[in-house]
mmCIF file of N, CA and C in Angstrom:
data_model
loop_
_atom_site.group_PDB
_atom_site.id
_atom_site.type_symbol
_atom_site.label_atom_id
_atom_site.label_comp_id
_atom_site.label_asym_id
_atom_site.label_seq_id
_atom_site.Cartn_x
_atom_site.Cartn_y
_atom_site.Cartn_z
ATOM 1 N N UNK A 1 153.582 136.924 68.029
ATOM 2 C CA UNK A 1 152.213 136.983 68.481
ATOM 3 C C UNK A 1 151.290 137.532 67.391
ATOM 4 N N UNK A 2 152.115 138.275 66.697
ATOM 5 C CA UNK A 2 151.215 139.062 65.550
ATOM 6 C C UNK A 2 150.210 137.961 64.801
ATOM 7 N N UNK A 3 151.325 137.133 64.708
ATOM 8 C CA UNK A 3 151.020 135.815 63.677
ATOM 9 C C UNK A 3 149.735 135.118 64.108
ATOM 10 N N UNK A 4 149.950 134.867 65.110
ATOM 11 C CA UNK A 4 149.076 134.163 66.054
ATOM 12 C C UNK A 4 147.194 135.308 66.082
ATOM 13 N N UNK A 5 147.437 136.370 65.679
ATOM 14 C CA UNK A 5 146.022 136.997 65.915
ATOM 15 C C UNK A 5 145.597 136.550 64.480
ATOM 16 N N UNK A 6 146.121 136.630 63.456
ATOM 17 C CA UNK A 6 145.339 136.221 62.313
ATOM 18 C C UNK A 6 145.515 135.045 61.973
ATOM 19 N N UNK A 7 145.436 133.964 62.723
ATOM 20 C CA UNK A 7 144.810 132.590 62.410
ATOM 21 C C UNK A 7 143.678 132.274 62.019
ATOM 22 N N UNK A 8 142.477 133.254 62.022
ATOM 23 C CA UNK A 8 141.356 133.244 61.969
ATOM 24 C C UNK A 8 141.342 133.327 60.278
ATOM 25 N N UNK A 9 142.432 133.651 59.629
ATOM 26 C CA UNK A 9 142.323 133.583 58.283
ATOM 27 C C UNK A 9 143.098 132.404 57.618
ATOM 28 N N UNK A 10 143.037 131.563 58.014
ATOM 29 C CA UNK A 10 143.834 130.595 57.713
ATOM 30 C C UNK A 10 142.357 129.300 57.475
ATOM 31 N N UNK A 11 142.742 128.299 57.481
ATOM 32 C CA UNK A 11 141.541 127.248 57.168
ATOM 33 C C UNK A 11 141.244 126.621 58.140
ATOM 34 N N UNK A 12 140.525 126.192 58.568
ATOM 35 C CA UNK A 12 140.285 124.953 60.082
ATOM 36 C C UNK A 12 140.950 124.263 60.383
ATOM 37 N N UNK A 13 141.597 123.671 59.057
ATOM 38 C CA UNK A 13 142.626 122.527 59.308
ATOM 39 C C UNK A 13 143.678 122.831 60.055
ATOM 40 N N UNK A 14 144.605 123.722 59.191
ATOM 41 C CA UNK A 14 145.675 124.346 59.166
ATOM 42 C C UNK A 14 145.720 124.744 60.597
ATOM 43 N N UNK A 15 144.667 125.736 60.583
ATOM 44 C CA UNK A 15 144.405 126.497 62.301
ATOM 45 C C UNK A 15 143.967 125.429 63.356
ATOM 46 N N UNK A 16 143.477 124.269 63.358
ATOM 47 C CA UNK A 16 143.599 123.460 63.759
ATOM 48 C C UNK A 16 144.807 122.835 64.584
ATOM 49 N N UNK A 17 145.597 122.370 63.735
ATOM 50 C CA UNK A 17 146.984 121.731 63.296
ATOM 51 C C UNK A 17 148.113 122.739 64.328
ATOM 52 N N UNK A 18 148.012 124.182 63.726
ATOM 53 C CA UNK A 18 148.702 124.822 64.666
ATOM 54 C C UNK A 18 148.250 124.947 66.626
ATOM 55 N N UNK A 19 146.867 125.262 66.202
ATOM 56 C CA UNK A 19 146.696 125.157 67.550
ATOM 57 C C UNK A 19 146.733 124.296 68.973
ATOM 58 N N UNK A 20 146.940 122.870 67.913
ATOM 59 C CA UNK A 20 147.281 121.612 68.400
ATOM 60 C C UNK A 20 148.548 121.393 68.954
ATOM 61 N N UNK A 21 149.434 121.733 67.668
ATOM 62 C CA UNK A 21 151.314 122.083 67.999
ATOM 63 C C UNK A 21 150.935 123.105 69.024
ATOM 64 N N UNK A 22 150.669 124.077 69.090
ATOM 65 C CA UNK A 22 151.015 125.187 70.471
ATOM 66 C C UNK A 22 150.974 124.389 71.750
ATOM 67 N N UNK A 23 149.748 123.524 71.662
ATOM 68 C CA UNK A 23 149.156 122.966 72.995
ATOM 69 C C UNK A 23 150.257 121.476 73.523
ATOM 70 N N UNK A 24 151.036 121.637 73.137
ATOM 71 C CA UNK A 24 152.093 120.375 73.013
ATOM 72 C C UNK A 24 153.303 121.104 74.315
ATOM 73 N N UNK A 25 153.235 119.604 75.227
ATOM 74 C CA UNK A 25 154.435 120.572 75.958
ATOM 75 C C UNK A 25 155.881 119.869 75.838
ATOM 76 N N UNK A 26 156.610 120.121 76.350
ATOM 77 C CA UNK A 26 158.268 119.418 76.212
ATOM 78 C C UNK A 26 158.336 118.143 76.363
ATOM 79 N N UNK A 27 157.369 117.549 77.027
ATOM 80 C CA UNK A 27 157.658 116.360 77.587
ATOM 81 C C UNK A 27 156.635 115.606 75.946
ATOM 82 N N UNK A 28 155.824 116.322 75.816
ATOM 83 C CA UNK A 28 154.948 114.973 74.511
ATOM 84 C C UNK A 28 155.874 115.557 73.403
ATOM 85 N N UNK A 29 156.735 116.577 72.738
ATOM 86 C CA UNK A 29 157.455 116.967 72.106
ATOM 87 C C UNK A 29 158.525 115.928 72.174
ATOM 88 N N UNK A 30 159.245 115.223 73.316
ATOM 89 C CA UNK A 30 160.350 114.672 73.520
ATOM 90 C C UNK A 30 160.150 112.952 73.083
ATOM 91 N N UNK A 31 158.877 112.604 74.217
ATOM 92 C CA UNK A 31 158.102 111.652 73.350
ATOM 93 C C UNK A 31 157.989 111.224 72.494
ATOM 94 N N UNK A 32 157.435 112.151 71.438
ATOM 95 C CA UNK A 32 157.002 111.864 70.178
ATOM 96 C C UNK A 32 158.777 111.771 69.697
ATOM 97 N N UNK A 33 159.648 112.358 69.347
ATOM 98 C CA UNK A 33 161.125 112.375 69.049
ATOM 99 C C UNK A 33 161.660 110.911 69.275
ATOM 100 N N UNK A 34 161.226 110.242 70.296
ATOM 101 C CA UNK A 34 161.756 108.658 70.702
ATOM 102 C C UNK A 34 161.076 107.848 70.178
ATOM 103 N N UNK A 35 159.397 108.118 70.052
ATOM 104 C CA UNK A 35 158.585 107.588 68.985
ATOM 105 C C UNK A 35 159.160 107.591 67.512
ATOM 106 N N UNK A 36 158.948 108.769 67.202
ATOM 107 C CA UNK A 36 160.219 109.069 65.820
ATOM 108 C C UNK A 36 161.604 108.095 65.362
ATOM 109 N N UNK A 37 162.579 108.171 66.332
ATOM 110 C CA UNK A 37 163.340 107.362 66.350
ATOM 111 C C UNK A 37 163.577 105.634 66.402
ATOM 112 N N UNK A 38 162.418 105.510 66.997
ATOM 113 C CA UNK A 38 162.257 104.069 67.199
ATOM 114 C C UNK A 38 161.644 103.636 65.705
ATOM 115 N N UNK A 39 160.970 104.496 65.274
ATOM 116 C CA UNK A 39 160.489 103.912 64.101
ATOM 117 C C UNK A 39 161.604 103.682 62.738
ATOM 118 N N UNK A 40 162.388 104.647 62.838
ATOM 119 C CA UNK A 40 163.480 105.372 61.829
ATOM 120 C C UNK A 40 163.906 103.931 62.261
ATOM 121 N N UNK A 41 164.876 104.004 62.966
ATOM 122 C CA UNK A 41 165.625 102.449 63.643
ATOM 123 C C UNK A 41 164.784 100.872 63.036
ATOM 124 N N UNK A 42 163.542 100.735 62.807
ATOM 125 C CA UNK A 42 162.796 99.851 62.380
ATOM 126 C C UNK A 42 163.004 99.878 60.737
ATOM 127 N N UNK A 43 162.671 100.911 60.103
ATOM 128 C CA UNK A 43 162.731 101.091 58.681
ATOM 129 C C UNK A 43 163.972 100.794 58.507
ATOM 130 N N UNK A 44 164.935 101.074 59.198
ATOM 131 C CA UNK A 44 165.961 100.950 58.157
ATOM 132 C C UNK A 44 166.708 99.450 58.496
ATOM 133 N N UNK A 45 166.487 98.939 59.838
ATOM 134 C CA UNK A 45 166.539 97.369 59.775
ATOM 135 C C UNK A 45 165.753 96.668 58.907
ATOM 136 N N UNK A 46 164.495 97.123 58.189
ATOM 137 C CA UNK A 46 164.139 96.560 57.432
ATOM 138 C C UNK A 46 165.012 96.144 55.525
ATOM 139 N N UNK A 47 165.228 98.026 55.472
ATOM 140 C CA UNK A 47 165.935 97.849 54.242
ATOM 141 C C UNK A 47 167.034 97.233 54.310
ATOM 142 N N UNK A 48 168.321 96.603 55.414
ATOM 143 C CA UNK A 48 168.500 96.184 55.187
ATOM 144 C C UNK A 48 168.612 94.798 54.717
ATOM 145 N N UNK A 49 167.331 94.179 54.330
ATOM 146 C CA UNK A 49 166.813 93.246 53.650
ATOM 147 C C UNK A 49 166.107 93.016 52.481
ATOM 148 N N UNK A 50 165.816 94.608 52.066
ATOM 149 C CA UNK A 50 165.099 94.641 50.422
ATOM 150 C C UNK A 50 164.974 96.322 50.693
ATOM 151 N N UNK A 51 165.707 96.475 49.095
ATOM 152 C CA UNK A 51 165.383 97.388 48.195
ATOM 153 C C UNK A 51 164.555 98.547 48.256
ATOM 154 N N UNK A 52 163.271 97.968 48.259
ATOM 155 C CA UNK A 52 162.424 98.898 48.264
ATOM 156 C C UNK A 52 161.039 98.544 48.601
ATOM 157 N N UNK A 53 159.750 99.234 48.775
ATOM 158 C CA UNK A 53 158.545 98.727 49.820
ATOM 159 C C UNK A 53 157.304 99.320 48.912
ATOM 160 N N UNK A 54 156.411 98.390 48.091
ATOM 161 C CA UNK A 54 155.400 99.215 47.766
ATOM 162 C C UNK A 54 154.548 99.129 48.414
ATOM 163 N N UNK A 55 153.483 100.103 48.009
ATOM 164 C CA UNK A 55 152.288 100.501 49.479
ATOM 165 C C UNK A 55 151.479 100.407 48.544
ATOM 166 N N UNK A 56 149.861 100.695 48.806
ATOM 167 C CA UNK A 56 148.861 100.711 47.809
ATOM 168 C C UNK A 56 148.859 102.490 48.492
ATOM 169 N N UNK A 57 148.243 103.484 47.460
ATOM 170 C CA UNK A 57 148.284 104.652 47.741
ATOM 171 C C UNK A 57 146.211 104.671 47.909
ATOM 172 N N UNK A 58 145.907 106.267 48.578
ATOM 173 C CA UNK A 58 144.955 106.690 48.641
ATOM 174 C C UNK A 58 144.527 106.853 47.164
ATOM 175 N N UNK A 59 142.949 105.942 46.517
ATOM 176 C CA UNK A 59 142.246 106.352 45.892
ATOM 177 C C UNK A 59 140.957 107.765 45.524
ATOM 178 N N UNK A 60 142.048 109.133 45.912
ATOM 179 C CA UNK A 60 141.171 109.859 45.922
ATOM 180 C C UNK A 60 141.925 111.244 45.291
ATOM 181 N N UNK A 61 141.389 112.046 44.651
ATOM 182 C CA UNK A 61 142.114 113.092 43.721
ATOM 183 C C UNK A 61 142.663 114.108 45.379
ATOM 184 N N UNK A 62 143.817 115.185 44.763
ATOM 185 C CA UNK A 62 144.341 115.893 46.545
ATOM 186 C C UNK A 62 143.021 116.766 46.345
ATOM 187 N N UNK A 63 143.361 117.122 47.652
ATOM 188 C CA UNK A 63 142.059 118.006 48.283
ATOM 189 C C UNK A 63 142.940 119.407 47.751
ATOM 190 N N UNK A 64 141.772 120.709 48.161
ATOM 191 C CA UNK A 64 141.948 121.866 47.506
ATOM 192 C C UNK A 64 142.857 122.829 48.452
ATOM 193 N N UNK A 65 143.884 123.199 48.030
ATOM 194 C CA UNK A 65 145.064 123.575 48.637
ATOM 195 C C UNK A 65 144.517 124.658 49.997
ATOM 196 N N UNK A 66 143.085 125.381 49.157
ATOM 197 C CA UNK A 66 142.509 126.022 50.335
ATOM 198 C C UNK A 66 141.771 125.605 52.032
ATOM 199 N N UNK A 67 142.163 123.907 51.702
ATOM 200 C CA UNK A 67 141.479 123.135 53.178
ATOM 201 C C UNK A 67 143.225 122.815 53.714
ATOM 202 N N UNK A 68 144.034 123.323 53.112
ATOM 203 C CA UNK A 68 145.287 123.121 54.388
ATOM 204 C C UNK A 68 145.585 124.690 54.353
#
């Protein structure tokens, strides 16, 4: 709980992000895990048909370690 009082020093995002995970209950936790899986199961039926997958990446320098 300690942890939890000084969130206020953390960044929006970050504190964001956590406060989001807290608000998560077992059942969208479990969800998301079958979501997870189903996808894993997709990727790798894919590779087995090629190698490897290029993507085009984000054109933008990383953001400042202090906004996560």
């Amino acid at each position: 709980m300690e942890r939890l009082e000084r969130i206020g020093e953390l960044g929006d995002n970050l504190a964001g992000n956590i406060r989001a995970g807290l608000s998560l209950t077992v059942s969208d936790i479990a969800r998301a895990e079958r979501k997870r899986a189903e996808i894993w199961h997709r990727w790798r039926a894919l590779f087995e048909s090629y190698d490897l997958i290029l993507t085009p990446t984000a054109p933008v320098p990383p953001f400042p370690v202090e906004r996560n």
